[in-house]
Coordinates of C-alpha atoms in Angstrom, one line a residue:
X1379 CA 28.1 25.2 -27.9
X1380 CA 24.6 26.1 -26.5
X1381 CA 22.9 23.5 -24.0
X1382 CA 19.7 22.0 -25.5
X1383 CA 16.9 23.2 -23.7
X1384 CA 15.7 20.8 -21.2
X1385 CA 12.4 20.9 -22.7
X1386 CA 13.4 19.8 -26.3
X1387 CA 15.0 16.6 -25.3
X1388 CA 11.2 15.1 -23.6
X1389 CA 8.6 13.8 -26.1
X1390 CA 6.3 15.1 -23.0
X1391 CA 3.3 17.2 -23.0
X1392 CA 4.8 19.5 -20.0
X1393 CA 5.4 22.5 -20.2
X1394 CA 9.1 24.0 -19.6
X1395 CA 8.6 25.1 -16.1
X1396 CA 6.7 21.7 -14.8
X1397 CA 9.3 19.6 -16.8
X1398 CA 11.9 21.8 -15.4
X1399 CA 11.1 20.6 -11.8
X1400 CA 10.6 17.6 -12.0
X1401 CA 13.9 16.7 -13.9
X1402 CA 15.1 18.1 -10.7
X1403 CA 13.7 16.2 -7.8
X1404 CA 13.6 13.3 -10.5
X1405 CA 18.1 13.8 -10.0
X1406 CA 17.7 13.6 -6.3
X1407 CA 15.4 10.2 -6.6
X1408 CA 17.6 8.4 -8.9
X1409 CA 20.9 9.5 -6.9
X1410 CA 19.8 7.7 -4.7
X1411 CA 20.1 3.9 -6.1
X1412 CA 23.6 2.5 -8.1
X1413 CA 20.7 1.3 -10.6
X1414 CA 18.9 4.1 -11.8
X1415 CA 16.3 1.6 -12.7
X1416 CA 15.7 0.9 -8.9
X1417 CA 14.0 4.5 -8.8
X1418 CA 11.1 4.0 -10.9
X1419 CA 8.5 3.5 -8.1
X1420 CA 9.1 6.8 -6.3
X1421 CA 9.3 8.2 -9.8
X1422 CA 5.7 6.8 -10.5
X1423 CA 4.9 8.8 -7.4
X1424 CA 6.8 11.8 -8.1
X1425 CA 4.6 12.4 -11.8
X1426 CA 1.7 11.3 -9.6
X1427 CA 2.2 14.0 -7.4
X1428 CA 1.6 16.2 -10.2
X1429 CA -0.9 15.4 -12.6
X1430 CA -3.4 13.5 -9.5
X1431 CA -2.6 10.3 -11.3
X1432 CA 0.3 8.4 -13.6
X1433 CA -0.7 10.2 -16.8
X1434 CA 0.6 9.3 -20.4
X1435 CA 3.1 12.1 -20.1
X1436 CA 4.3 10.8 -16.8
X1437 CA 4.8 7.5 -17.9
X1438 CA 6.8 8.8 -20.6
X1439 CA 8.9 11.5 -18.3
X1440 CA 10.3 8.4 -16.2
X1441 CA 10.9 6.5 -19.4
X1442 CA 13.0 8.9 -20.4
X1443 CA 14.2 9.4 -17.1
X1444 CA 16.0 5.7 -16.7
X1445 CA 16.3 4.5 -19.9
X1446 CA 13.3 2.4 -20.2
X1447 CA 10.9 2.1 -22.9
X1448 CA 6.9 3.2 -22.1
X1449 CA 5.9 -0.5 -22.0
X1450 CA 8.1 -1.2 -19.3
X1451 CA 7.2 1.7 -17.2
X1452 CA 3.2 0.9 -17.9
X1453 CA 4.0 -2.5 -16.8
X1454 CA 4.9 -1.6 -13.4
X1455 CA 2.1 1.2 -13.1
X1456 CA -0.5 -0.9 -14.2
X1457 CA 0.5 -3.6 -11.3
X1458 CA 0.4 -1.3 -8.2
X1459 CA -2.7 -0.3 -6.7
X1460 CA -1.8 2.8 -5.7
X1461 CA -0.9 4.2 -9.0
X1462 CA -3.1 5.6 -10.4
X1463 CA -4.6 5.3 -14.5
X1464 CA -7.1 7.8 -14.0
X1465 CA -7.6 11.2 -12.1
X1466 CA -7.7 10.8 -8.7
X1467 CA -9.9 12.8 -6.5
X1468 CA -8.3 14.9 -3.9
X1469 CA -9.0 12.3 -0.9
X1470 CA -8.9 8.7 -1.1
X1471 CA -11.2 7.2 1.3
X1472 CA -10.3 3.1 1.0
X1473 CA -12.4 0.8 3.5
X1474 CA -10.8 -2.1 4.2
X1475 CA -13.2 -5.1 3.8
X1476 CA -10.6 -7.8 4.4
X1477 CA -11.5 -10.6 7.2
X1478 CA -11.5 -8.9 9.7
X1479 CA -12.9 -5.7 9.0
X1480 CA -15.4 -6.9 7.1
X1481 CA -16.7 -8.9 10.4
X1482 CA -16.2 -5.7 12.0
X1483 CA -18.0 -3.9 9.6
X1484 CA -16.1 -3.1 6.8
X1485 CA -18.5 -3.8 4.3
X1486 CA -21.0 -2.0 5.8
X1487 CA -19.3 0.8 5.9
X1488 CA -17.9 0.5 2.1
X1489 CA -21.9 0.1 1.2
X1490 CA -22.8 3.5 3.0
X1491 CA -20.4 5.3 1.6
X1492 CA -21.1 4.1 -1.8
X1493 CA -24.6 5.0 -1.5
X1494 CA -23.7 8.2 0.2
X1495 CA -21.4 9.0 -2.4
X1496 CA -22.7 7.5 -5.4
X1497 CA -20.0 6.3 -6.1
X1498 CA -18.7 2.3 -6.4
X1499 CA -14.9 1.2 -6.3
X1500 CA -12.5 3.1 -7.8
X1501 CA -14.8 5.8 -8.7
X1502 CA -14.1 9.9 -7.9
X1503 CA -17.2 12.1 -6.8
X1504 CA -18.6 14.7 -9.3
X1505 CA -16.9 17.7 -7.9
X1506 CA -13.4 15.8 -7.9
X1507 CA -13.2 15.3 -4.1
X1508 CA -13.2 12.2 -2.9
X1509 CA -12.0 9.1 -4.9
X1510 CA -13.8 5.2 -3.0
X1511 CA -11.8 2.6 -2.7
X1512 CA -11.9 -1.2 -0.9
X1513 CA -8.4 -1.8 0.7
X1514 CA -7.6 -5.8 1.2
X1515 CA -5.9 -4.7 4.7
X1516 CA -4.6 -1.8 6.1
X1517 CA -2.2 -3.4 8.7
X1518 CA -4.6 -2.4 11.5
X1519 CA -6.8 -5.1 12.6
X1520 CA -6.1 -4.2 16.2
X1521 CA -8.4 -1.5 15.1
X1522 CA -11.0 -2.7 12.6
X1523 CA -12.7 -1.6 11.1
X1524 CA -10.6 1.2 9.8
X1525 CA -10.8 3.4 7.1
X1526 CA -8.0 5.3 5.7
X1527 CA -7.7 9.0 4.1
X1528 CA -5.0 9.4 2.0
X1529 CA -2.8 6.3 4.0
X1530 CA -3.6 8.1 7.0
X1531 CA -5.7 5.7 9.9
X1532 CA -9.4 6.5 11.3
X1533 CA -9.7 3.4 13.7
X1534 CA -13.1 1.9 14.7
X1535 CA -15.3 3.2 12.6
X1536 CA -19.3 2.8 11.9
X1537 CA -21.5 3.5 8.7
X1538 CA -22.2 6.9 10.7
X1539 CA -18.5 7.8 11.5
X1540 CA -17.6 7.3 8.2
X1541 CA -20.3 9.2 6.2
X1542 CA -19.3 12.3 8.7
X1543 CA -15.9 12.0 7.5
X1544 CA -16.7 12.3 3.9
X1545 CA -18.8 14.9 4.4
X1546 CA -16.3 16.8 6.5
X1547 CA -14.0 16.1 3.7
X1548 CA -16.1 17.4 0.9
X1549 CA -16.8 20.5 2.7
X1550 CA -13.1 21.2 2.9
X1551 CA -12.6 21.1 6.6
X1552 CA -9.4 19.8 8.6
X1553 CA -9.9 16.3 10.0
X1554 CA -7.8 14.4 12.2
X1555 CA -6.1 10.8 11.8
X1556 CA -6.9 9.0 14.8
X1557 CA -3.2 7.9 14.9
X1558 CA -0.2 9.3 12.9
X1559 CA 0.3 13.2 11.2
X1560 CA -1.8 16.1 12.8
X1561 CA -3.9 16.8 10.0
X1562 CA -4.8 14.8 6.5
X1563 CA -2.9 16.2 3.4
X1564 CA -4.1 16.2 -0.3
X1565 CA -3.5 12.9 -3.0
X1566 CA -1.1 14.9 -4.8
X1567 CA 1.0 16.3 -1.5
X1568 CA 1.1 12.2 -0.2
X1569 CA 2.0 11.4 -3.4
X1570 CA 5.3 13.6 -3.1
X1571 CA 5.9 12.0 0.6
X1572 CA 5.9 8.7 -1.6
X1573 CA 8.0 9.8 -4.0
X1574 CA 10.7 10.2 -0.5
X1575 CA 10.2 14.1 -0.3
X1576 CA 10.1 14.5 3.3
X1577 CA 7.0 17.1 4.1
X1578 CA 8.4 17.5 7.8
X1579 CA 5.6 15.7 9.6
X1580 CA 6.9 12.4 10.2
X1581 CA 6.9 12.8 14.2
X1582 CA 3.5 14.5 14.4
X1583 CA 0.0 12.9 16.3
X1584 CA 0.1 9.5 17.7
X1585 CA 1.8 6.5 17.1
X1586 CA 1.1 2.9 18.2
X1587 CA -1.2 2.7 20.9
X1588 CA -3.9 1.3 22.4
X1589 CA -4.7 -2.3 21.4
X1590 CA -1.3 -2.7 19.6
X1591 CA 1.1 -2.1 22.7
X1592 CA -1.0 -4.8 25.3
X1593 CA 0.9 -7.3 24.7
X1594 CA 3.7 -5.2 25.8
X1595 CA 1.8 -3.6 28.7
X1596 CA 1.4 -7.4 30.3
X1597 CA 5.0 -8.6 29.6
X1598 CA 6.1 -5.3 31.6
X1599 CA 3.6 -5.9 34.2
X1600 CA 4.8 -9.3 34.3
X1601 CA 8.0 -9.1 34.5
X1602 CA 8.3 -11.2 31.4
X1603 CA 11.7 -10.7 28.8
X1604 CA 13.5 -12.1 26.1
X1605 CA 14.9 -15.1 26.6
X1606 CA 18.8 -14.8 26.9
X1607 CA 21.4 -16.3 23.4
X1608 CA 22.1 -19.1 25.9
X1609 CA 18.6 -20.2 27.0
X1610 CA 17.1 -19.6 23.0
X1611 CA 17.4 -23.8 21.8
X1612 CA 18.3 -24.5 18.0
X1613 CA 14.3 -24.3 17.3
X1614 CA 14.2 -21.1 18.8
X1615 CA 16.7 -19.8 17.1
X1616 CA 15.4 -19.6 13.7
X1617 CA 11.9 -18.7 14.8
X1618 CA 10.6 -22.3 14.4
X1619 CA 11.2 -25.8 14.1
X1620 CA 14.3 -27.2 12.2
X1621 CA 13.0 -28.9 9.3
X1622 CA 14.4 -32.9 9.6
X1623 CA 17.0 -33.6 7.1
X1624 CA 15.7 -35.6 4.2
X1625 CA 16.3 -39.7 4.5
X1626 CA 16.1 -38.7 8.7
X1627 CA 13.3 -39.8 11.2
X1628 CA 10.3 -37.9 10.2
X1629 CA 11.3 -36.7 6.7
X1630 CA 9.5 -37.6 4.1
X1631 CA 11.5 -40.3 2.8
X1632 CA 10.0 -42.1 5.7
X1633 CA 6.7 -41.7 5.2
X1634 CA 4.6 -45.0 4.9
X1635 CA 2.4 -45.8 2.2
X1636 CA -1.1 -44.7 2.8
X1637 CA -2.8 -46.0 -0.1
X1638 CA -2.2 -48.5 -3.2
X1639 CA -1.3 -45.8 -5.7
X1640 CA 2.1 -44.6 -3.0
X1641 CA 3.2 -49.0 -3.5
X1642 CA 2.7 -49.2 -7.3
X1643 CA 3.3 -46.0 -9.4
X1644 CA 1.0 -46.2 -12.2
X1645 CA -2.5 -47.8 -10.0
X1646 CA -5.9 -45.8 -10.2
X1647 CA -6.5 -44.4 -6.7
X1648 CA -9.4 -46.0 -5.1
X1649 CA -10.4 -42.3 -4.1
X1650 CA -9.9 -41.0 -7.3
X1651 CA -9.9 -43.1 -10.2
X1652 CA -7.2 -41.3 -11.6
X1653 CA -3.5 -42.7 -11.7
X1654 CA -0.8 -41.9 -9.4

């Protein structure tokens, strides 16, 4: 009997050739889980990689994919940030305005770029190249305030610094991550990398540095190391304090009233009025 064409079994828009490849590398992501449901996300990223966003036909590719109905795929791509509902511009320049940063900066930066750009949050530049975004926290507060291409880190950054970037960017010139790969690769290449398609650049550029490794400079200028499994006590050894037990010495159970409502369930508290 004749195979079914791979094409005719996907209510897709794809054509043959695009569906073709990613029923492929969509084999090698779900090999990789004893629940094929478990392979959804870098699935998400996978379609993502191809269409610049999680499309309506890529929603229903990893449906069909695992078994799951479109709803259940939309749920998931509608709760993560980094997928995508609309076209995504070929650079994602995300400011990160959390504490930090923002005290550092970050919103300062985010507004420049905005009026730079003319764009606001979550909005792609006219000719398609640059997609604004503000990140709650990029993990890098050693550095703030940091913007990030793509995922990839420009540390310490100014209103100034960053505008140059996004021109650079637009212009189509190579820039380079202040720590991390050599160079800054499209949305739709990083999108792959997601998806757990190694692009062979995971031991390029820098790594940690800099602010994040003083603490380990001192210790190893003072002589200082881990304790030993016979010095660490039984607080230690969980990474903090060992809660009491309840009905113990400072559980609790033997906490003493502090107000009329804790002696008589059912008594308006003179703070509040309201009954315990």
């Amino acid at each position: 009997m004749t195979a079914e064409p791979v094409g005719a079994r996907s209510r897709t828009g794809y054509d043959a050739e695009t569906l073709a490849a990613l029923t492929a590398d969509a084999e090698q992501i779900v090999a990789r889980y004893p629940d094929p449901r478990s392979g959804l996300l870098p699935l998400l990223h996978l379609v993502q990689s191809v269409d610049g966003y999680v499309s309506r036909d890529g929603i229903v590719f990893c449906a069909e994919q695992l078994g799951l109905t479109a709803a259940e795929v939309s749920a998931v791509a509608t709760f993560y940030t980094q997928y995508k509902r609309h076209p995504n511009g070929e650079y994602t320049v995300g400011v990160c305005t959390n504490t930090l940063c923002a005290v550092m900066g970050g919103d300062a930066i985010f507004d420049r770029l905005s009026e730079h750009l003319d764009v606001g949050h979550d909005e792609t530049t006219p000719d398609g190249s640059i997609t604004l975004e503000r990140v709650e926290c990029n993990a890098a507060c050693d550095f703030a305030p940091v913007v990030m291409v793509n995922w990839e880190f420009f540390d310490n950054q100014t209103p100034q610094s960053a505008t140059d970037l996004a021109d650079r960017l637009r212009a189509g010139e190579d820039v380079v991550p202040t720590r991390g790969a050599s160079s800054v690769c499209s949305f739709k290449q990083t999108s792959r990398v997601l998806a757990g398609f190694d692009d062979g650049r995971a031991d390029e550029g820098v790594g940690a540095a800099g602010p994040t490794l003083e603490g380990l400079r001192i210790a190893r200028e003072r002589g200082w190391t881990a304790p030993t499994a016979d010095e660490v006590g039984p607080e230690d050894s969980a990474g903090a304090e060992v809660p009491p037990e309840t009905g113990t010495a400072q559980s609790s159970a033997e906490r003493k009233p502090s107000t009329v409502s804790d002696e008589t369930p059912g008594t308006p508290d003179a703070a509040t009025g309201k009954e315990a």
